[in-house]
Coordinates of C-alpha atoms in Angstrom, one line a residue:
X71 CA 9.0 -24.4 20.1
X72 CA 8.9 -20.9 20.0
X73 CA 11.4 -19.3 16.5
X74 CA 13.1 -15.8 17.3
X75 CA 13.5 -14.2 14.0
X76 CA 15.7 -11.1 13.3
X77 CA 15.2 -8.7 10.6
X78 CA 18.3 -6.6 10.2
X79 CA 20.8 -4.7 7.8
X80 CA 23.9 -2.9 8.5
X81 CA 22.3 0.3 6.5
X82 CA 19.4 2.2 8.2
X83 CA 16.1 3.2 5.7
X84 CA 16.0 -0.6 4.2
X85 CA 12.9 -1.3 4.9
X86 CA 13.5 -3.3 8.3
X87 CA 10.9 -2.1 10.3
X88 CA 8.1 -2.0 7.2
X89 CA 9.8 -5.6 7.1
X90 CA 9.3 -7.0 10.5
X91 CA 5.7 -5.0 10.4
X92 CA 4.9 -6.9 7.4
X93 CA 6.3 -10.6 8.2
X94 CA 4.8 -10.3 11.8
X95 CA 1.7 -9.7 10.2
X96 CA 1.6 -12.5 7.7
X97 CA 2.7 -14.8 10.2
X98 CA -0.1 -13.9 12.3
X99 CA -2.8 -14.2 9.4
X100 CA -1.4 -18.0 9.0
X101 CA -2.7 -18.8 12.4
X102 CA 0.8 -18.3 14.1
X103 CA 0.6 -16.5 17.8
X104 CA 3.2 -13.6 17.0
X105 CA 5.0 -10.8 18.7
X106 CA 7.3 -8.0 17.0
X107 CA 9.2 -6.4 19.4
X108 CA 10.9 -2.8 18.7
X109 CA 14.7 -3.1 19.3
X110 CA 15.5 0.5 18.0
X111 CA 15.6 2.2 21.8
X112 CA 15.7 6.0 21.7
X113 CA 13.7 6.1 18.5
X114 CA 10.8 3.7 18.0
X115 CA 8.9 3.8 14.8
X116 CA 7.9 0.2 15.1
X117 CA 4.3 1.7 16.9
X118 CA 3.8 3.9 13.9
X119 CA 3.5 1.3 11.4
X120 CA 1.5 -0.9 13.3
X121 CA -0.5 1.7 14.3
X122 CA -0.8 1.3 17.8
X123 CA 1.2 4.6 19.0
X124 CA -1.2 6.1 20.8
X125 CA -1.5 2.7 22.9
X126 CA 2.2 2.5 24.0
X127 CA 2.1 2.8 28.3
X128 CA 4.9 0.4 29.2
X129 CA 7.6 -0.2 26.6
X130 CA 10.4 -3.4 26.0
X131 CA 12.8 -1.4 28.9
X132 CA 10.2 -1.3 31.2
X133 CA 9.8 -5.0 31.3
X134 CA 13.7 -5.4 31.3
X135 CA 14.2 -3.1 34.1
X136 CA 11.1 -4.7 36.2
X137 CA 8.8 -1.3 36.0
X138 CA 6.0 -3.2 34.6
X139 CA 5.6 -7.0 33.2
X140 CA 5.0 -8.2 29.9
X141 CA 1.3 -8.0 30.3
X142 CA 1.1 -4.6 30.6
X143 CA 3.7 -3.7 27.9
X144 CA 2.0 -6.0 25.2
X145 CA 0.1 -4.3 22.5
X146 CA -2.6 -6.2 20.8
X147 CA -3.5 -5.6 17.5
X148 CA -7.0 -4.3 16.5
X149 CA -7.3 -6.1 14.0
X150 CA -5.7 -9.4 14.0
X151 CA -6.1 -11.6 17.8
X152 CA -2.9 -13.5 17.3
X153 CA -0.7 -10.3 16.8
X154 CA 1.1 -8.5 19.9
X155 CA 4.0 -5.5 19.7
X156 CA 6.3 -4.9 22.3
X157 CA 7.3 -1.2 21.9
X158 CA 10.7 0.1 22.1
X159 CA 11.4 3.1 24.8
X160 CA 12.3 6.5 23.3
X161 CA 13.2 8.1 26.8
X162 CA 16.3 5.6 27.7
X163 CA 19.0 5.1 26.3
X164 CA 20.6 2.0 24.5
X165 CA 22.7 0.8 27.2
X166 CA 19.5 -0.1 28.8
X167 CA 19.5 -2.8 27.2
X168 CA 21.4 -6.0 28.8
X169 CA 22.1 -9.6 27.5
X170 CA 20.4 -11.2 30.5
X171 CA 17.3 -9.0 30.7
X172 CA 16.4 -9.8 27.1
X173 CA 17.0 -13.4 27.4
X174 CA 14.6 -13.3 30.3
X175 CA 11.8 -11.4 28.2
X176 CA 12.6 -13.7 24.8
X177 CA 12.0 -17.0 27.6
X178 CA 8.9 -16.1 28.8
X179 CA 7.6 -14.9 25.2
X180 CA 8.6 -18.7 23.5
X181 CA 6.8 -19.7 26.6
X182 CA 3.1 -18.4 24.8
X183 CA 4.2 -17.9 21.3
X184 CA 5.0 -19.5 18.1
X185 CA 7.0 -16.8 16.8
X186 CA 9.0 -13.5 18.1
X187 CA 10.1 -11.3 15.6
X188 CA 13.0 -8.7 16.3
X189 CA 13.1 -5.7 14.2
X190 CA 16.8 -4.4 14.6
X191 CA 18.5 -1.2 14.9
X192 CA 20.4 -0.5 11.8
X193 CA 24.3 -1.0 12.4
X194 CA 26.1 -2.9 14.8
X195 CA 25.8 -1.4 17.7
X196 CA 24.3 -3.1 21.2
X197 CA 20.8 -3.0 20.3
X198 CA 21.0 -4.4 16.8
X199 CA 23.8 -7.0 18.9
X200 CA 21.2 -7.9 21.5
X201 CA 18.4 -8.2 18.1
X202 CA 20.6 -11.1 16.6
X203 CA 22.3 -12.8 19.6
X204 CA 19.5 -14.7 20.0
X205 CA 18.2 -15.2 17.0
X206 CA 16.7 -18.6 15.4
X207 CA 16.9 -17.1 11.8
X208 CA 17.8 -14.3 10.3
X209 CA 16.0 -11.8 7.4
X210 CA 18.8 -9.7 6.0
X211 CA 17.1 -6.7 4.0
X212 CA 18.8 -5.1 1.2
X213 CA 18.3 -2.3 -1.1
X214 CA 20.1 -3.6 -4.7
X215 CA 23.0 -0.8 -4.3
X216 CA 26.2 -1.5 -4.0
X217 CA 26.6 0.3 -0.1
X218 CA 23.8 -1.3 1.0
X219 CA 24.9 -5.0 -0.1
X220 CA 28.2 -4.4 0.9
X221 CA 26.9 -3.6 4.9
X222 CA 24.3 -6.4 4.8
X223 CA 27.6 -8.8 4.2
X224 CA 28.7 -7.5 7.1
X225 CA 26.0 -8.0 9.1
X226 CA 26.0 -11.6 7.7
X227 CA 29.7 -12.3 9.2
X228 CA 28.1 -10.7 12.5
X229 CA 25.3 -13.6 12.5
X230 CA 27.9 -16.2 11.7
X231 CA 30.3 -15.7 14.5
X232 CA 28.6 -13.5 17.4
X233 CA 25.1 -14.7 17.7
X234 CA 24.5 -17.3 20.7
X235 CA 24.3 -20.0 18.2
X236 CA 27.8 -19.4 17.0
X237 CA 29.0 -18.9 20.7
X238 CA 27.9 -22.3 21.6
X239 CA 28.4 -24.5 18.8
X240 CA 25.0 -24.9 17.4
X241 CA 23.3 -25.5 14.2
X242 CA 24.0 -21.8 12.4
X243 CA 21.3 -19.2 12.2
X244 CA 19.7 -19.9 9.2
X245 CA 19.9 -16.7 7.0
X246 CA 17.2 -15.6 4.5
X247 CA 17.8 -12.4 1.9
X248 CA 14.9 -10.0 1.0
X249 CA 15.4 -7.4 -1.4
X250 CA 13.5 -4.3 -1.4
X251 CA 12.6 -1.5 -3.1
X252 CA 13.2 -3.1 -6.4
X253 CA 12.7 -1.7 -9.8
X254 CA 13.1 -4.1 -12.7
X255 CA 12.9 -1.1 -15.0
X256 CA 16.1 0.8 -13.0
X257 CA 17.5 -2.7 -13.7
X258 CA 17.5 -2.5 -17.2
X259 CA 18.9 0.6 -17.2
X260 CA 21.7 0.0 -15.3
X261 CA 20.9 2.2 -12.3
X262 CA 20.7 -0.9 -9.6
X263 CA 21.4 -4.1 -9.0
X264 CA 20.3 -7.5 -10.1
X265 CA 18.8 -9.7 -8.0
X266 CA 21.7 -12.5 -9.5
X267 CA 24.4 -9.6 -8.8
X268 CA 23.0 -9.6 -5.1
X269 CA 22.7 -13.0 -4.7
X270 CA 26.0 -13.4 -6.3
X271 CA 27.6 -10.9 -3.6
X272 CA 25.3 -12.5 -0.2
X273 CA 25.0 -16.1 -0.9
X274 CA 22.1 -16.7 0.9
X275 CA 18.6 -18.0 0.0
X276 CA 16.1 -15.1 -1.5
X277 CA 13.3 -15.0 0.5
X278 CA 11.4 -12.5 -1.2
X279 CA 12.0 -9.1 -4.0
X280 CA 10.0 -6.4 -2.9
X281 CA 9.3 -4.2 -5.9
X282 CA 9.0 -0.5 -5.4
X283 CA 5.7 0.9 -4.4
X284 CA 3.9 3.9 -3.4
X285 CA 2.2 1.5 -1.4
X286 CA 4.7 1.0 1.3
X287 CA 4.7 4.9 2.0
X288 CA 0.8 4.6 1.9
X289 CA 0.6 2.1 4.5
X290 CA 3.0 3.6 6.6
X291 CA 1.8 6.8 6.8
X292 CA -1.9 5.3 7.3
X293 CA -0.1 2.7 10.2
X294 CA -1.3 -0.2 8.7
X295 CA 1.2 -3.1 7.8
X296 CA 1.5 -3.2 3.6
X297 CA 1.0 -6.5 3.7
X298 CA -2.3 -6.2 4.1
X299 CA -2.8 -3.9 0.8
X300 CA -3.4 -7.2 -1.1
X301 CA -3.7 -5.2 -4.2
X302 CA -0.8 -3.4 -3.9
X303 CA 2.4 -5.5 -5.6
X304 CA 4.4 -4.3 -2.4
X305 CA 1.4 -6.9 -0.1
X306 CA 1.6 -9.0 -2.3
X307 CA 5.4 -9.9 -2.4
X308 CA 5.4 -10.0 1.4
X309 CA 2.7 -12.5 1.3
X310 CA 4.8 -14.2 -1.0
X311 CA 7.9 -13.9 1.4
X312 CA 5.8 -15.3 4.3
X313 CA 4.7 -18.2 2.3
X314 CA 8.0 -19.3 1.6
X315 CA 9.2 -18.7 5.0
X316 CA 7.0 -21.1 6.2
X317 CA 8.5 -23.8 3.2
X318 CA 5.8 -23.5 0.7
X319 CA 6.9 -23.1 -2.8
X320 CA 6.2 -20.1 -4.7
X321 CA 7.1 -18.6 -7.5
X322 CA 9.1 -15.3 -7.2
X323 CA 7.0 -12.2 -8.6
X324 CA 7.4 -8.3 -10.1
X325 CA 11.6 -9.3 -10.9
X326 CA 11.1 -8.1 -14.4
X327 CA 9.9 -4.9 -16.5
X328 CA 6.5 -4.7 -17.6
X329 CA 6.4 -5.0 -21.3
X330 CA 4.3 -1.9 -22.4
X331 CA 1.6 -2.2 -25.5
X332 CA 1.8 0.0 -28.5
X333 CA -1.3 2.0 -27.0
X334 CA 0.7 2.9 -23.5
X335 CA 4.0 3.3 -25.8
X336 CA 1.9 6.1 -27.6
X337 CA 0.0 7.5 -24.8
X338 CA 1.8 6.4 -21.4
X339 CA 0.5 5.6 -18.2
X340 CA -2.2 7.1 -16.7
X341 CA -1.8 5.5 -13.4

């Protein structure tokens, strides 16, 4: 049976769509059929980090409003033959999205997939509603500052009592916490959060820290999902996070400052 996943936030610039790039990704290098579909209607960045913008013809509204069918809007990744996107339209407006017409396109996705990843609008407004309602689980991503915490809790009370599950009395969504942009070193200084002072405030499982890296920019800018950087710390905490998702058990990574030797005390980085 087919899992919708959400990635969401209450805060825009998380890292929720370098997120759902990322997890879609991993899932689909496990063997998993996957689709990511772009929720963020009049903006769509999705396409950019996947790198497929130049491929986009029919888009998630088109399918909802019956201009084309899911055939034609799917986007097959270059690289990877169990990865698909479903684009967002940047020409309609939200409102173009509806309850039932979603359903319909989630139902025939779970009909041919194993996994449908939603990467939500920041906020709460009808597209980031429609991203959750239907959701299976949940990956909240935070930045470890206080705003950002503080909105993710609130889209945590969203999942809890307005998502289909909560409507109809079933088992909740099961929630899963990734932190991003994480600097051990800010840490120590007092500048951020602490992984325990965010867990602390959330009380949900940590899926994954994602530590800060030039990598994410890198890979975004090149439209090619971090995660498959495997040198980069960035790929290699979301490889981590997708491992876990899928119940293995791994040790969490890059949550503490590297100690520096006398030589780089004296001399510093060079990298």
């Amino acid at each position: 049976m087919a899992k919708v996943i959400v990635v969401t936030s209450g805060k825009g610039g998380v890292g929720k769509t370098t997120t759902s790039a990322a997890i879609s990704t991993g899932l689909a290098l496990r063997g998993f059929k996957t689709v990511v579909i772009d929720f963020d209607v009049g903006l769509r960045n999705l396409d950019l980090i996947m790198g497929c913008e130049r491929r986009v013809v029919y888009d998630f509204v088109n399918v909802i409003m019956g201009d084309a069918n899911l055939n034609q809007a799917l986007i097959k990744d270059k690289q990877l033959e169990n990865l698909f996107i479903l684009p967002a339209s940047q020409t309609r407006d939200k409102d173009a999205l509806t309850q039932e017409g979603v359903e319909k396109v989630l139902n025939e996705l779970k009909a041919s997939f194993d996994f449908i990843v939603c990467d939500s609008p920041a906020g709460i407004e009808r597209g980031a509603h429609l991203a959750m309602y239907f959701a299976d689980e949940a990956i909240v991503v935070t930045n470890p500052e206080v705003s950002s915490v503080r909105d993710s809790d609130r889209m945590l009370g969203l999942l809890s009592s307005k998502s289909r599950r909560a409507e109809t009395g079933q088992s909740p969504v099961k929630e899963h916490l990734l932190l991003t942009r994480y600097s051990p070193e800010r840490v120590e200084r007092g500048e951020m959060l602490s992984v325990e002072d965010v867990q602390e405030i959330l009380s949900i499982p940590l899926l994954g820290v994602i530590p800060e890296s030039q990598a994410v920019l890198n890979a975004s800018n090149s439209g090619r999902p971090v995660i498959l950087d495997a040198e980069s710390t960035a790929g290699q905490a979301y490889a981590d996070a997708v491992a876990r998702f899928l119940g293995e058990n791994v040790d969490h990574r890059f949550l503490t400052a590297e100690k520096k030797g006398f030589l780089k005390r004296l001399f510093g980085s060079v990298a």
